C-alpha cells in the first residue's frame, strides 16, 4: 500500500489533510533532480507507512520539510494539526541543523545528541525515512555534499538504525553510502565480484527446485525460499579479513529458507544434510544460542552439486522479522562495551529504556493499539546532559544548567575570556541564560576583553570556573586597575616622622611605591602621601590603626584605593 492508497481509503484523515497542506506549501519548489519537491515528502511518508507507523507520524512525515523550506509557521501547523504534530515536525527540523563532518570522536556525541533531542522516538523514525530517501537520490547533489552526507549517514544514521534494531535499514543506508565514501573500493568490488554474484545466483537458482521438492516431500511447509546477496559494505569488510579472496566467502549469496515453527527449522536442516554433505564445523545453531545481538537462525554450509559450497540459513518468519526490524536487543550488547565511560547510573536508565522498547516490540505482535505506547515513550536517559550546537552545526555535550559562558570556554579558553555576549537561536540572551538541548549558540567576542568576576556565580562547568579564576588572577597581577593605595597622613612636623611611618609600613609587609612630603602652615605641619602596593581593604585598615597608635601628633589620617 502507498500513501496515496491510504488517502484514497481515508479521505478525511489527518494524513489526507497533511498531504494537501504539504502539497500547497511546496508548490513550485523543485528538487535538484528537477522533480517537484513534494515527491520527496510523499516518498518519506511511503517509507514510514512501510514501517507501519501511526497516522501522526505519517502526517508529520508529509510535513517534515515545511518549517525549514517553506513560509509555513509553527502557529499554522499547530492550528491545523495540533501540538503533537508540530512537536514532531519541529523535532525533525532541529535534527536537520546538525552537520557532521567526519571527526570520529564527535560521532558518538552526535548520536547521543540526536537521541536527546528526539524525546519522542517518532522524530528519529521520520528523520531516518528522510535520510533513506535522500540517500536514494544522492546522485543529483554536488560531489562535496555527496561525500559529507554519505559520511554522516554511515557514521551517524546507520548506527542509530542499528541500535533501534532496524538491521536491514542500517545495512541499506551503509550500502547506499559505500560508493560515495569508498569510490575506488566500490569500483574494485563491481569489477571483481559482480560476475561472481551472477554465477552464484544462477547456480543457486538451479538448486532451489531440488531443495523445495525434498522439503515438501517431508511435509515441511516452506513459507519462503530465496537468496540473500551479501551487502557491498559488509562484503568489503569481510574480504579485508580474507585477503580479498572471494572464493573464501561462502555466503556471498546465501539460500534462505523460512518455515513456520522452530521444530520445522531443525527438520529442514536434517533434510538439507541428507541432500548434500555439510562442511564440518560450519553448522551454527543461533536458535539455541542466539548471537549476542539477538540474531536467531540456523546456518550451515554444504557441498552442493559440482562440489560448490552453499551457505543455507533456516529460520521462522518471526525470527526473520525480528532480525530485520527487531528493536534494541543488539544495543545492550554494543552498549556494554563502552558503558564503562558512561557510569552505572546512566546505563541502568538506558537498559530500562531498552526493556520498554522490547516490551513494546513483543506487544506489537498481538495488539494493534500498542502504538499508543510508542507515542508516550519518552527518551530521558540523557536527562543530566544537554547537547547544543555551534552555528556550524558541531555538537557540544554539556552538563544541565550550562550557560553561554560555559559553552564559550568549551570552545576555547580565548573565546571564553573575550566573550561579551551571546545569541541563542539568533536572539541575544543574557550570559547567565540556561541553555537547552538543541539550542544553537553563537558567542560574541571582543578583543582584549577579560572575564568578569560575577561569571563565577553562574557558570557550572569546572573548565569555565578554572579559566575565569586564572584570567582574573592575571588581571590583578599585571593590569593597572585598582592595584595600589594612597595613605595620607597630616601630622606635626617631626624629624623622625618619615622614618617612623616607613618602618611601620614595611613591618606590616607592604611595599612603598612612593613617599611624598610637603610642609604647610610655615612648616609646623607636614602632609605625607604614601603609595603602597596593596588594595586589600582589611589589611590596609589594620595598618591605619597601627599608624594611629604608634605615631605622635597625628592630625589626620586617611586612605584611598587608586
Ligand atoms: Mn526532507
Coordinates of C-alpha atoms and ligand atoms in Angstrom, one line a residue:
X1 CA 0.0 0.0 0.0
X2 CA 1.2 3.5 -0.8
X3 CA 0.3 6.8 1.0
X4 CA -1.9 7.6 -2.0
X5 CA -3.9 4.4 -1.4
X6 CA -4.1 5.2 2.2
X7 CA -5.5 8.6 1.5
X8 CA -8.0 7.2 -1.0
X9 CA -9.2 4.9 1.7
X10 CA -9.2 7.6 4.4
X11 CA -10.1 10.8 2.5
X12 CA -11.0 12.8 5.7
X13 CA -8.0 11.7 7.7
X14 CA -5.3 13.8 9.3
X15 CA -2.9 12.2 6.8
X16 CA -5.0 13.4 3.8
X17 CA -5.1 16.9 5.3
X18 CA -1.3 16.9 5.7
X19 CA -0.9 15.7 2.2
X20 CA -2.9 18.6 0.8
X21 CA -1.2 21.1 3.1
X22 CA 2.3 20.0 2.2
X23 CA 1.4 19.8 -1.5
X24 CA 0.4 23.5 -1.4
X25 CA 3.3 24.6 0.8
X26 CA 5.9 23.1 -1.5
X27 CA 4.1 24.2 -4.7
X28 CA 6.6 25.3 -7.4
X29 CA 9.6 24.1 -5.5
X30 CA 11.9 21.6 -7.2
X31 CA 14.5 19.1 -6.0
X32 CA 18.0 19.0 -7.5
X33 CA 16.7 16.2 -9.7
X34 CA 14.2 18.5 -11.3
X35 CA 11.1 16.7 -9.9
X36 CA 8.6 18.5 -7.7
X37 CA 9.8 18.8 -4.1
X38 CA 6.6 17.4 -2.9
X39 CA 7.6 14.0 -4.3
X40 CA 10.2 13.7 -1.6
X41 CA 7.6 14.3 1.1
X42 CA 5.4 11.5 -0.3
X43 CA 8.4 9.2 -0.6
X44 CA 9.2 9.8 3.1
X45 CA 5.6 9.1 4.1
X46 CA 5.6 5.9 1.9
X47 CA 8.7 4.6 3.8
X48 CA 7.1 5.4 7.1
X49 CA 3.9 3.6 6.0
X50 CA 6.0 0.5 5.1
X51 CA 7.3 0.6 8.7
X52 CA 3.7 0.5 10.0
X53 CA 4.0 3.9 11.6
X54 CA 0.9 5.6 13.2
X55 CA -1.2 8.3 11.5
X56 CA 0.5 11.2 13.3
X57 CA 3.9 10.0 12.2
X58 CA 2.7 9.7 8.6
X59 CA 1.2 13.2 8.7
X60 CA 4.4 14.6 10.2
X61 CA 6.4 12.8 7.6
X62 CA 4.5 14.6 4.8
X63 CA 5.0 17.9 6.6
X64 CA 8.6 17.3 7.7
X65 CA 10.2 20.0 5.5
X66 CA 7.5 22.7 5.6
X67 CA 9.1 24.6 8.5
X68 CA 12.5 24.5 7.1
X69 CA 11.9 25.0 3.4
X70 CA 8.6 27.0 3.1
X71 CA 6.9 30.0 4.5
X72 CA 4.8 27.9 6.9
X73 CA 4.9 29.0 10.5
X74 CA 4.8 26.9 13.7
X75 CA 1.5 28.6 14.5
X76 CA -0.1 27.4 11.3
X77 CA 1.0 23.8 11.9
X78 CA -0.3 24.0 15.5
X79 CA -3.7 25.4 14.3
X80 CA -4.2 22.8 11.6
X81 CA -2.7 19.7 13.1
X82 CA -2.2 20.2 16.8
X83 CA 0.7 20.3 19.1
X84 CA 1.8 16.7 18.7
X85 CA 2.4 17.1 15.0
X86 CA 4.1 20.4 15.5
X87 CA 6.4 18.8 18.0
X88 CA 7.3 16.1 15.5
X89 CA 7.9 18.4 12.6
X90 CA 9.8 20.9 14.7
X91 CA 12.0 18.0 16.1
X92 CA 12.9 16.8 12.6
X93 CA 13.7 20.4 11.5
X94 CA 16.1 20.7 14.5
X95 CA 17.8 17.5 13.6
X96 CA 18.3 18.9 10.1
X97 CA 20.6 21.6 11.6
X98 CA 23.2 19.1 12.8
X99 CA 26.1 18.7 10.4
X100 CA 28.7 16.0 10.8
X101 CA 32.0 16.5 9.0
X102 CA 33.7 13.2 9.9
X103 CA 35.5 13.7 13.2
X104 CA 35.3 10.2 14.7
X105 CA 35.4 11.3 18.3
X106 CA 32.4 13.6 17.7
X107 CA 30.2 10.9 16.2
X108 CA 29.2 9.3 19.4
X109 CA 28.4 12.8 20.8
X110 CA 26.3 13.4 17.9
X111 CA 24.3 10.2 18.1
X112 CA 23.6 10.9 21.8
X113 CA 22.6 14.4 20.8
X114 CA 20.1 13.1 18.3
X115 CA 18.6 10.8 20.8
X116 CA 18.4 13.5 23.5
X117 CA 16.8 15.9 21.0
X118 CA 14.3 13.4 19.9
X119 CA 12.4 12.9 23.2
X120 CA 9.8 11.2 21.1
X121 CA 11.3 8.3 19.1
X122 CA 9.0 9.0 16.2
X123 CA 11.1 12.0 15.4
X124 CA 14.0 9.7 14.8
X125 CA 11.9 7.4 12.6
X126 CA 10.9 10.3 10.4
X127 CA 14.5 11.5 10.2
X128 CA 15.6 8.0 9.2
X129 CA 13.0 7.8 6.5
X130 CA 14.0 11.3 5.2
X131 CA 17.7 10.2 5.2
X132 CA 16.9 6.9 3.4
X133 CA 15.1 8.8 0.5
X134 CA 17.8 11.4 0.4
X135 CA 20.5 8.7 0.1
X136 CA 18.5 7.0 -2.7
X137 CA 18.6 10.3 -4.6
X138 CA 22.0 11.5 -3.6
X139 CA 23.5 11.3 -7.2
X140 CA 21.8 14.6 -8.0
X141 CA 23.9 16.6 -5.5
X142 CA 27.4 18.1 -5.8
X143 CA 30.4 15.9 -5.1
X144 CA 31.2 17.7 -1.8
X145 CA 27.6 17.3 -0.5
X146 CA 27.5 13.7 -1.6
X147 CA 30.6 12.9 0.4
X148 CA 29.5 14.8 3.6
X149 CA 26.0 13.3 3.6
X150 CA 27.2 9.8 2.8
X151 CA 29.7 10.0 5.7
X152 CA 27.1 11.3 8.1
X153 CA 24.8 8.5 7.0
X154 CA 27.5 5.8 7.5
X155 CA 28.7 7.1 10.9
X156 CA 25.6 8.6 12.5
X157 CA 22.3 7.4 11.0
X158 CA 23.2 3.8 10.1
X159 CA 24.4 3.1 13.7
X160 CA 21.3 4.7 15.1
X161 CA 19.1 2.5 12.9
X162 CA 21.2 -0.5 14.0
X163 CA 20.7 0.4 17.7
X164 CA 17.0 0.6 17.2
X165 CA 17.2 -2.9 15.8
X166 CA 16.4 -1.8 12.2
X167 CA 19.1 -4.1 10.8
X168 CA 18.0 -4.0 7.2
X169 CA 17.6 -0.3 7.1
X170 CA 21.0 0.1 8.7
X171 CA 22.5 -2.1 6.1
X172 CA 20.8 -0.3 3.2
X173 CA 22.0 3.1 4.5
X174 CA 25.6 1.7 4.6
X175 CA 25.3 0.2 1.2
X176 CA 24.0 3.5 -0.3
X177 CA 26.8 5.4 1.4
X178 CA 29.6 3.0 0.4
X179 CA 30.2 4.1 -3.2
X180 CA 30.4 7.7 -2.2
X181 CA 32.8 7.2 0.7
X182 CA 35.0 4.5 -0.9
X183 CA 34.7 5.0 -4.6
X184 CA 37.8 3.0 -5.5
X185 CA 37.0 0.1 -3.4
X186 CA 33.5 0.1 -4.8
X187 CA 34.8 0.0 -8.3
X188 CA 37.1 -2.9 -7.4
X189 CA 34.1 -4.8 -6.0
X190 CA 32.0 -4.2 -9.0
X191 CA 34.8 -5.3 -11.3
X192 CA 35.7 -8.4 -9.3
X193 CA 32.6 -9.5 -7.6
X194 CA 29.6 -8.8 -9.8
X195 CA 30.2 -11.7 -12.2
X196 CA 30.7 -13.9 -9.2
X197 CA 27.4 -12.8 -7.8
X198 CA 25.7 -13.6 -11.0
X199 CA 27.2 -17.1 -11.5
X200 CA 26.5 -18.0 -7.9
X201 CA 22.9 -16.8 -8.2
X202 CA 22.2 -18.7 -11.3
X203 CA 23.8 -21.8 -9.8
X204 CA 21.5 -21.4 -6.7
X205 CA 18.5 -21.0 -8.9
X206 CA 19.1 -24.4 -10.3
X207 CA 19.3 -25.9 -6.9
X208 CA 16.2 -24.4 -5.4
X209 CA 13.7 -26.8 -7.1
X210 CA 15.6 -29.8 -5.8
X211 CA 15.6 -28.4 -2.2
X212 CA 12.0 -27.4 -2.4
X213 CA 10.9 -30.8 -3.6
X214 CA 12.8 -32.6 -0.8
X215 CA 11.3 -30.3 1.9
X216 CA 7.7 -30.7 0.6
X217 CA 8.1 -34.5 0.4
X218 CA 9.0 -34.4 4.1
X219 CA 5.9 -32.4 5.0
X220 CA 7.6 -29.2 5.7
X221 CA 5.7 -26.1 4.8
X222 CA 8.1 -23.6 3.1
X223 CA 6.9 -20.1 3.6
X224 CA 9.6 -18.6 1.5
X225 CA 12.8 -19.7 -0.2
X226 CA 15.0 -17.0 -1.6
X227 CA 18.6 -15.7 -2.0
X228 CA 20.3 -13.2 0.1
X229 CA 23.2 -11.4 -1.6
X230 CA 25.7 -10.1 0.9
X231 CA 25.7 -6.3 1.0
X232 CA 28.6 -4.5 -0.7
X233 CA 29.7 -2.7 2.5
X234 CA 29.7 -5.9 4.7
X235 CA 31.3 -7.9 1.9
X236 CA 34.1 -5.5 1.7
X237 CA 34.8 -5.7 5.4
X238 CA 34.8 -9.5 5.3
X239 CA 37.1 -9.5 2.2
X240 CA 39.6 -7.4 4.2
X241 CA 39.7 -10.3 6.7
X242 CA 40.1 -13.0 4.0
X243 CA 43.0 -11.5 1.9
X244 CA 40.4 -10.2 -0.6
X245 CA 39.8 -13.8 -1.7
X246 CA 36.2 -14.1 -2.9
X247 CA 36.4 -17.9 -3.0
X248 CA 36.6 -17.9 0.7
X249 CA 33.3 -16.0 1.2
X250 CA 30.8 -18.8 1.1
X251 CA 27.9 -16.5 2.0
X252 CA 28.4 -14.2 -1.0
X253 CA 25.0 -15.4 -1.9
X254 CA 23.1 -17.5 0.6
X255 CA 19.9 -19.5 0.4
X256 CA 17.3 -18.6 2.9
X257 CA 14.5 -20.9 4.0
X258 CA 11.6 -19.5 6.0
X259 CA 9.4 -22.1 7.8
X260 CA 6.5 -21.7 10.3
X261 CA 7.8 -23.2 13.6
X262 CA 11.1 -23.8 15.4
X263 CA 10.8 -27.7 15.0
X264 CA 10.5 -27.1 11.3
X265 CA 13.9 -25.4 11.3
X266 CA 15.7 -28.5 12.7
X267 CA 13.7 -30.8 10.4
X268 CA 14.6 -28.7 7.4
X269 CA 18.3 -28.8 8.5
X270 CA 18.2 -32.6 8.6
X271 CA 16.8 -32.8 5.1
X272 CA 19.4 -30.4 3.7
X273 CA 22.1 -32.5 5.2
X274 CA 20.6 -35.6 3.7
X275 CA 20.7 -34.0 0.3
X276 CA 24.3 -32.6 0.5
X277 CA 27.1 -33.2 3.0
X278 CA 27.7 -30.4 5.4
X279 CA 31.1 -28.8 5.7
X280 CA 32.5 -29.8 9.1
X281 CA 32.5 -27.0 11.7
X282 CA 30.1 -24.8 9.7
X283 CA 26.8 -25.7 11.3
X284 CA 25.7 -22.9 13.6
X285 CA 22.7 -23.1 15.8
X286 CA 21.9 -19.5 16.6
X287 CA 18.4 -20.6 17.8
X288 CA 19.7 -22.4 20.8
X289 CA 22.5 -19.9 21.2
X290 CA 21.4 -16.6 19.6
X291 CA 24.2 -14.1 18.7
X292 CA 24.8 -11.5 21.4
X293 CA 22.9 -9.0 19.3
X294 CA 19.8 -11.2 19.4
X295 CA 20.1 -12.7 16.0
X296 CA 18.4 -16.1 15.6
X297 CA 18.8 -18.6 12.8
X298 CA 20.3 -21.9 11.8
X299 CA 23.3 -21.7 9.4
X300 CA 25.0 -24.5 7.6
X301 CA 27.4 -24.7 4.7
X302 CA 27.0 -27.7 2.4
X303 CA 28.9 -29.1 -0.6
X304 CA 26.3 -28.9 -3.4
X305 CA 26.3 -30.3 -6.9
X306 CA 29.6 -29.8 -8.8
X307 CA 31.4 -29.5 -5.4
X308 CA 30.3 -25.9 -4.9
X309 CA 29.9 -24.7 -1.4
X310 CA 26.5 -23.2 -0.5
X311 CA 25.5 -21.4 2.7
X312 CA 22.0 -22.1 3.8
X313 CA 20.1 -20.1 6.5
X314 CA 17.0 -21.5 8.1
X315 CA 14.6 -19.6 10.4
X316 CA 11.0 -18.9 11.3
X317 CA 9.1 -16.0 9.9
X318 CA 9.1 -14.4 13.4
X319 CA 12.8 -14.7 13.7
X320 CA 13.3 -13.3 10.3
X321 CA 11.2 -10.2 11.1
X322 CA 13.0 -9.7 14.4
X323 CA 16.4 -10.0 12.7
X324 CA 15.4 -7.4 10.2
X325 CA 13.4 -5.0 12.3
X326 CA 13.6 -6.1 15.8
X327 CA 14.3 -3.4 18.3
X328 CA 17.2 -2.6 20.5
X329 CA 18.2 -6.1 21.5
X330 CA 21.6 -5.6 20.0
X331 CA 22.0 -2.3 21.7
X332 CA 22.5 -3.8 25.1
X333 CA 25.5 -5.8 23.9
X334 CA 27.1 -2.9 22.0
X335 CA 26.4 -0.5 24.8
X336 CA 28.1 -2.7 27.5
X337 CA 31.3 -2.3 25.5
X338 CA 31.6 1.4 26.1
X339 CA 29.3 1.7 29.1
X340 CA 32.4 1.9 31.3
X341 CA 32.8 5.5 30.2
X342 CA 29.2 6.3 30.9
X343 CA 28.9 5.3 34.5
X344 CA 26.5 2.8 36.0
X345 CA 23.5 5.1 36.6
X346 CA 23.1 6.1 33.1
X347 CA 23.5 2.6 31.8
X348 CA 20.7 1.4 34.1
X349 CA 18.4 4.1 32.6
X350 CA 19.3 3.0 29.1
X351 CA 18.6 -0.6 29.9
X352 CA 15.2 0.3 31.3
X353 CA 14.5 2.1 28.1
X354 CA 15.5 -0.9 26.0
X355 CA 13.3 -3.1 28.2
X356 CA 10.4 -0.8 27.4
X357 CA 11.2 -1.0 23.7
X358 CA 11.3 -4.8 23.9
X359 CA 8.0 -4.9 25.7
X360 CA 6.6 -2.7 23.1
X361 CA 8.0 -4.9 20.4
X362 CA 6.5 -8.0 21.9
X363 CA 3.2 -6.4 22.5
X364 CA 3.1 -5.1 18.9
X365 CA 2.7 -8.7 17.6
X366 CA -0.7 -9.3 19.1
X367 CA -2.1 -5.8 19.9
X368 CA -2.8 -3.1 17.4
X369 CA -3.3 -0.4 20.0
X370 CA 0.3 -0.7 21.2
X371 CA 1.3 2.3 19.0
X372 CA 0.0 4.4 21.9
X373 CA 2.8 3.1 23.9
X374 CA 5.3 4.3 21.2
X375 CA 3.7 7.7 21.4
X376 CA 4.3 8.0 25.1
X377 CA 7.7 6.5 25.1
X378 CA 10.0 9.3 26.0
X379 CA 13.7 9.0 26.0
X380 CA 15.1 10.5 29.1
X381 CA 18.3 8.8 29.8
X382 CA 20.4 11.8 29.0
X383 CA 18.5 14.0 31.4
X384 CA 21.5 15.4 33.1
X385 CA 23.3 16.4 29.9
X386 CA 22.4 18.9 27.3
X387 CA 23.5 18.9 23.7
X388 CA 23.9 22.2 22.0
X389 CA 25.2 23.3 18.6
X390 CA 27.7 25.8 17.3
X391 CA 26.5 27.9 14.3
X392 CA 28.4 25.5 12.1
X393 CA 26.4 22.5 13.4
X394 CA 29.1 20.9 15.7
X395 CA 27.7 19.3 18.8
X396 CA 28.8 20.2 22.3
X397 CA 27.9 18.0 25.2
X398 CA 27.5 20.0 28.5
X399 CA 26.0 19.4 31.9
X400 CA 22.5 20.5 32.5
X401 CA 22.4 24.2 33.7
X402 CA 25.3 25.3 31.5
X403 CA 25.3 28.9 30.3
X404 CA 26.7 30.6 27.2
X405 CA 29.9 31.3 29.2
X406 CA 30.4 27.6 29.8
X407 CA 29.8 27.0 26.1
X408 CA 32.4 29.6 25.2
X409 CA 35.0 28.1 27.4
X410 CA 34.4 24.7 26.0
X411 CA 35.0 26.0 22.5
X412 CA 38.3 27.6 23.6
X413 CA 39.7 29.5 26.6
X414 CA 40.3 32.5 24.5
X415 CA 36.7 32.5 23.3
X416 CA 35.6 32.4 26.9
X417 CA 37.9 35.1 28.0
X418 CA 36.9 37.5 25.3
X419 CA 33.2 36.8 25.5
X420 CA 31.0 39.9 25.7
X421 CA 27.6 38.5 24.8
X422 CA 25.7 35.5 23.3
X423 CA 23.0 34.7 20.8
X424 CA 20.8 31.6 21.2
X425 CA 18.8 30.6 18.2
X426 CA 19.6 34.1 16.7
X427 CA 18.3 36.1 19.7
X428 CA 20.6 38.0 22.2
X429 CA 20.4 36.4 25.6
X430 CA 22.0 37.3 29.0
X431 CA 25.2 35.5 29.7
X432 CA 23.6 33.6 32.6
X433 CA 20.9 32.1 30.3
X434 CA 20.3 28.4 30.9
X435 CA 20.9 26.5 27.6
X436 CA 18.6 23.8 26.4
X437 CA 19.2 20.8 24.2
X438 CA 19.1 21.8 20.6
X439 CA 20.0 25.4 21.1
X440 CA 22.3 26.9 18.5
X441 CA 24.7 29.1 20.4
X442 CA 26.8 31.9 19.0
X443 CA 29.3 33.7 21.2
X444 CA 30.0 37.4 20.6
X445 CA 33.6 38.3 21.4
X446 CA 35.7 41.4 21.7
X447 CA 39.5 41.6 21.6
X448 CA 41.4 42.2 24.9
X449 CA 38.3 41.7 27.0
X450 CA 38.7 40.0 30.3
X451 CA 36.2 37.8 32.2
X452 CA 34.1 39.3 34.9
X453 CA 34.2 38.1 38.5
X454 CA 30.4 37.6 38.7
X455 CA 30.5 35.0 35.9
X456 CA 31.7 32.7 38.7
X457 CA 28.3 32.9 40.3
X458 CA 26.5 31.3 37.4
X459 CA 28.9 29.1 35.4
X460 CA 28.5 25.4 36.1
X461 CA 31.5 23.6 34.5
X462 CA 34.8 23.4 36.1
X463 CA 36.6 24.2 32.9
X464 CA 34.9 27.6 32.8
X465 CA 35.5 28.2 36.5
X466 CA 39.2 27.4 36.3
X467 CA 39.7 29.6 33.3
X468 CA 37.9 32.5 34.8
X469 CA 39.8 32.3 38.0
X470 CA 43.2 32.2 36.3
X471 CA 42.3 35.0 34.0
X472 CA 41.2 37.2 37.0
X473 CA 44.4 36.4 38.8
X474 CA 46.4 37.5 35.8
X475 CA 44.4 40.7 35.6
X476 CA 45.1 41.6 39.2
X477 CA 48.8 41.0 38.9
X478 CA 49.6 42.7 35.7
X479 CA 46.9 45.2 34.9
X480 CA 46.9 48.7 36.5
X481 CA 43.2 48.8 37.5
X482 CA 43.0 49.2 41.4
X483 CA 46.4 48.0 42.4
X484 CA 47.6 50.5 44.9
X485 CA 46.5 52.6 47.8
X486 CA 47.4 56.1 48.8
X487 CA 47.7 56.9 52.5
X488 CA 47.5 60.5 53.6
X489 CA 48.9 61.5 56.9
X490 CA 48.8 65.0 58.3
X491 CA 51.0 65.5 61.4
X492 CA 53.0 68.0 63.4
X493 CA 56.4 68.3 61.7
X494 CA 58.9 65.9 63.2
X495 CA 62.3 64.8 62.0
X496 CA 61.6 61.2 62.8
X497 CA 58.2 61.1 61.1
X498 CA 59.2 59.8 57.7
X499 CA 61.4 57.1 59.2
X500 CA 58.7 56.0 61.6
X501 CA 56.0 55.9 59.0
X502 CA 58.2 53.8 56.7
X503 CA 59.2 51.3 59.3
X504 CA 55.6 50.7 60.4
X505 CA 54.5 50.1 56.8
X506 CA 57.4 47.9 56.0
X507 CA 56.9 45.8 59.2
X508 CA 53.3 45.2 58.1
X509 CA 54.7 43.7 54.8
X510 CA 53.7 46.3 52.4
X511 CA 55.9 47.8 49.7
X512 CA 56.2 51.5 49.5
X513 CA 55.9 52.7 45.9
X514 CA 56.3 56.4 46.6
X515 CA 56.6 58.8 49.5
X516 CA 55.9 62.5 49.1
X517 CA 56.1 65.1 51.8
X518 CA 55.2 68.8 51.8
X519 CA 55.3 71.3 54.6
X520 CA 52.3 73.5 55.3
X521 CA 51.5 76.3 57.8
X522 CA 55.0 77.6 57.8
X523 CA 56.5 74.3 58.4
X524 CA 54.6 73.5 61.6
X525 CA 52.7 70.7 59.9
X526 CA 53.6 68.2 57.2
X527 CA 51.4 66.3 54.8
X528 CA 52.7 62.8 53.8
X529 CA 51.4 60.9 50.8
X530 CA 52.5 57.3 50.7
X531 CA 51.6 54.9 47.9
X532 CA 51.7 51.2 48.8
X533 CA 51.2 48.1 46.6
X534 CA 48.1 46.7 48.1
X535 CA 44.3 47.1 47.6
X536 CA 43.3 44.7 50.4
X537 CA 41.0 46.9 52.5
X538 CA 41.1 44.7 55.6
X539 CA 44.9 44.7 55.7
X540 CA 45.1 48.4 55.0
X541 CA 42.7 49.3 57.8
X542 CA 44.8 47.3 60.2
X543 CA 47.8 49.3 59.0
X544 CA 46.0 52.6 59.6
X545 CA 45.2 51.6 63.2
X546 CA 48.9 50.8 63.7
X547 CA 49.9 54.1 62.3
X548 CA 47.5 55.9 64.5
X549 CA 48.6 54.1 67.6
X550 CA 52.3 54.4 67.0
X551 CA 52.8 57.9 65.6
X552 CA 52.7 61.1 67.7
X553 CA 50.9 64.3 67.0
X554 CA 48.7 63.0 64.1
X555 CA 46.1 65.5 62.9
X556 CA 44.5 63.4 60.2
X557 CA 45.0 60.0 58.6
X558 CA 43.0 58.6 55.6
X559 CA 43.5 56.3 52.6
X560 CA 42.1 55.7 49.2
X561 CA 42.5 52.8 46.8
X562 CA 43.6 54.1 43.4
Ligands
LIG1 MN1 13.5 16.1 3.8

